[in-house]
Amino acid sequence: MTAVPLGLLPDNATVADDGSLLLAGCRVADLAAEFGTPVFVYDEAHLRARCREAVDAFGRDRVIYATKAFLCKAMARLAYDEGLLLDVASGGELAVALAAGVPPGACTLHGNNKSIAELRAAADAGVRHIVVDSFDELDRLDELHAEFGSTPNVLLRVTPGVSAHTHEFIATGQDDSKFGFNLGNGDALRAVDRARRSAAVELVGLHCHIGSNVFDASSFAKAAAVMADFAVPLDLPELVLGGGLGVPYVEGEEAPTITQWGNVLLDACAALGVRSNVSVEPGRAIVASAAMTIYTVGTVKHIPDVRTYIAVDGGMSDNPRPVLYGSGYESFLPRAVTAERDMTARLVGKHCESGDVLSFAAKLPGDTAVGDLLAMPVTGAYGHSMGSNYNKITRPPVVFVGDGDARLVVRRETHDDLMITDLG
Ligand code: LLP
């Protein structure tokens, strides 16, 4: 069995002379001592580098960060400062972006069932685009127009009938989807006709998103071809081709880089005669491998001839992805980064159910012991953002590290936070 692949660690992870882990010059053991565990640690320069790579690949105002992957005020500001626009999928995500000081004109509102209140808030604030998902939403925008004369700039979300090779819960481009106007059955064209005739909206473009954690660049090219076929004759200014670029989580996985993704998409669009501005909405590819979660081992249980369980002080409440999608993660000990991982154990959390698994077959050094710090890389996307308070576990803090400094950007929740909405 092998040591953890260093390529899965954040860009600025290094191994000290004593074999222990440094992140952007900060000793992980010191971070754990200062902020406690579990803790999400993000390499800030890595985040910025991925934002810049995306802007280089697609151009300024052509990259819309999908905040659902990871959102806090510091992240919203960082993405905006690096020249990205923001995709918000609810009134709550919009509120965080605005509280961070991101101008509404840099935000796009998404969602397959936006409430009238969310639409009103977006129109009121003056967001850049509302991505309209259904005829019912067009009705709601008519109501808002009647109420206060709003005519937001809208894109129509089109379901292109392209299946992405990913987990069914995160595939969205196929005909059988809750999202968008189906191209195949004529709904997309009916929506375009209606939006063009409507006084309640200004139709500025089309949108599609085929799914998430997609590794095969040809799926994106296929969607671009289907969308171009529909979009070119309509000659609208904007075409947004969604997010979805996958990242390697475990040893042996390979995904296209953001640059390669840009080349595939932009070359395809140019060859297809697309004259619209082509934009994308990456989430995972910007943030996933920038972070790792640091836990502390609390119990090691060997059941002879059955298996070994190693329990850490977090679990499905800070990373539900293994349970939800069967996603794999690597793990290792920050005190011995390059140590051979010669033991296989089930890495579990502290929640009251057997399904609370972080890694079904974790490779770890055989001397892993109670009190050890344990690091799990590639937890920067859809971990903190999909966290919960199950078992009234408090959500972990988020720390940004850079140039030897650590900055707490989200503090750990307290027991008082857990009761803040509880009126007794
Ligand atoms: N644009 C739209 C309209 C989306 O629905 C999504 C993701 C994105 C962009 C960003 O996709 P990304 O680049 O991050 O793949 N919780 C799941 C992922 C759900 C993604 C939902 N939509 C997971 O943990 O894998």
Short mmCIF file of C-alpha atoms and ligand atoms in Angstrom, two decimals, residues 64-69 87 89 110-111 131 157 166-167 169-170 172 179 207-209 211-214 240-246 249 261 280-287 319-321 324-325 327 329 381-383 385-386, ligand 1:
data_model
loop_
_atom_site.label_atom_id
_atom_site.label_comp_id
_atom_site.label_asym_id
_atom_site.label_seq_id
_atom_site.Cartn_x
_atom_site.Cartn_y
_atom_site.Cartn_z
CA ILE A 64 -19.43 32.55 -12.69
CA TYR A 65 -18.39 30.84 -9.44
CA ALA A 66 -21.06 28.38 -8.26
CA THR A 67 -21.25 29.41 -4.62
CA LYS A 68 -23.17 26.26 -3.61
CA ALA A 69 -19.80 24.45 -3.64
CA ASP A 87 -23.93 32.03 -9.18
CA ALA A 89 -29.01 29.30 -6.05
CA HIS A 110 -30.52 30.07 -10.09
CA GLY A 111 -33.00 27.54 -8.76
CA VAL A 131 -31.90 31.96 -14.88
CA ARG A 157 -32.32 27.06 -18.55
CA THR A 166 -21.77 10.90 -13.15
CA HIS A 167 -23.84 9.87 -10.12
CA PHE A 169 -28.25 12.46 -8.07
CA ILE A 170 -25.96 15.06 -9.66
CA THR A 172 -29.05 17.18 -14.67
CA PHE A 179 -34.45 21.24 -14.08
CA HIS A 207 -28.18 28.29 -20.04
CA CYS A 208 -27.53 24.60 -19.55
CA HIS A 209 -25.79 22.46 -16.92
CA GLY A 211 -24.26 17.60 -14.20
CA SER A 212 -21.50 17.71 -11.67
CA ASN A 213 -18.17 15.94 -11.15
CA VAL A 214 -17.97 15.10 -14.87
CA VAL A 240 -23.87 29.84 -20.26
CA LEU A 241 -22.72 26.23 -20.40
CA GLY A 242 -22.89 25.50 -16.66
CA GLY A 243 -20.32 23.99 -14.34
CA GLY A 244 -19.63 20.37 -13.68
CA LEU A 245 -15.90 19.85 -14.21
CA GLY A 246 -14.80 16.95 -12.02
CA TYR A 249 -10.57 12.69 -5.14
CA TRP A 261 -11.99 22.31 -20.17
CA VAL A 280 -19.25 28.79 -17.44
CA GLU A 281 -20.17 28.20 -13.79
CA PRO A 282 -17.51 26.09 -12.07
CA GLY A 283 -17.86 25.33 -8.37
CA ARG A 284 -15.99 22.16 -7.46
CA ALA A 285 -13.05 22.77 -9.80
CA ILE A 286 -12.32 26.08 -8.04
CA VAL A 287 -12.53 24.97 -4.42
CA ASN A 319 -19.02 15.65 4.87
CA PRO A 320 -22.17 13.83 3.79
CA ARG A 321 -20.78 12.98 0.32
CA LEU A 324 -24.99 10.40 -0.21
CA TYR A 325 -23.05 9.42 -3.31
CA SER A 327 -17.83 9.20 -2.85
CA TYR A 329 -11.72 10.12 -0.14
CA ALA A 381 -16.41 21.53 -2.25
CA TYR A 382 -19.81 20.44 -0.97
CA GLY A 383 -18.51 19.62 2.50
CA SER A 385 -21.76 23.87 2.30
CA MET A 386 -23.74 20.65 2.78
N1 LLP B 1 -24.27 25.55 -12.28
C1 LLP B 1 -25.41 24.95 -11.93
C2 LLP B 1 -26.66 25.41 -12.49
C3 LLP B 1 -25.39 23.91 -11.00
O1 LLP B 1 -26.52 23.31 -10.65
C4 LLP B 1 -24.16 23.51 -10.43
C5 LLP B 1 -24.11 22.44 -9.45
C6 LLP B 1 -22.99 24.17 -10.82
C7 LLP B 1 -23.09 25.19 -11.76
C8 LLP B 1 -21.64 23.84 -10.26
O2 LLP B 1 -21.27 22.54 -10.52
P1 LLP B 1 -19.79 22.07 -10.18
O3 LLP B 1 -18.82 22.83 -11.05
O4 LLP B 1 -19.53 22.31 -8.75
O5 LLP B 1 -19.81 20.62 -10.49
N2 LLP B 1 -23.63 18.17 -3.95
C9 LLP B 1 -23.08 17.50 -5.12
C10 LLP B 1 -22.95 18.44 -6.28
C11 LLP B 1 -24.24 19.09 -6.67
C12 LLP B 1 -24.05 20.09 -7.76
C13 LLP B 1 -25.27 20.88 -7.98
N3 LLP B 1 -25.15 21.85 -8.99
C14 LLP B 1 -21.73 16.88 -4.75
O6 LLP B 1 -21.32 16.98 -3.61
O7 LLP B 1 -21.12 16.25 -5.59
#
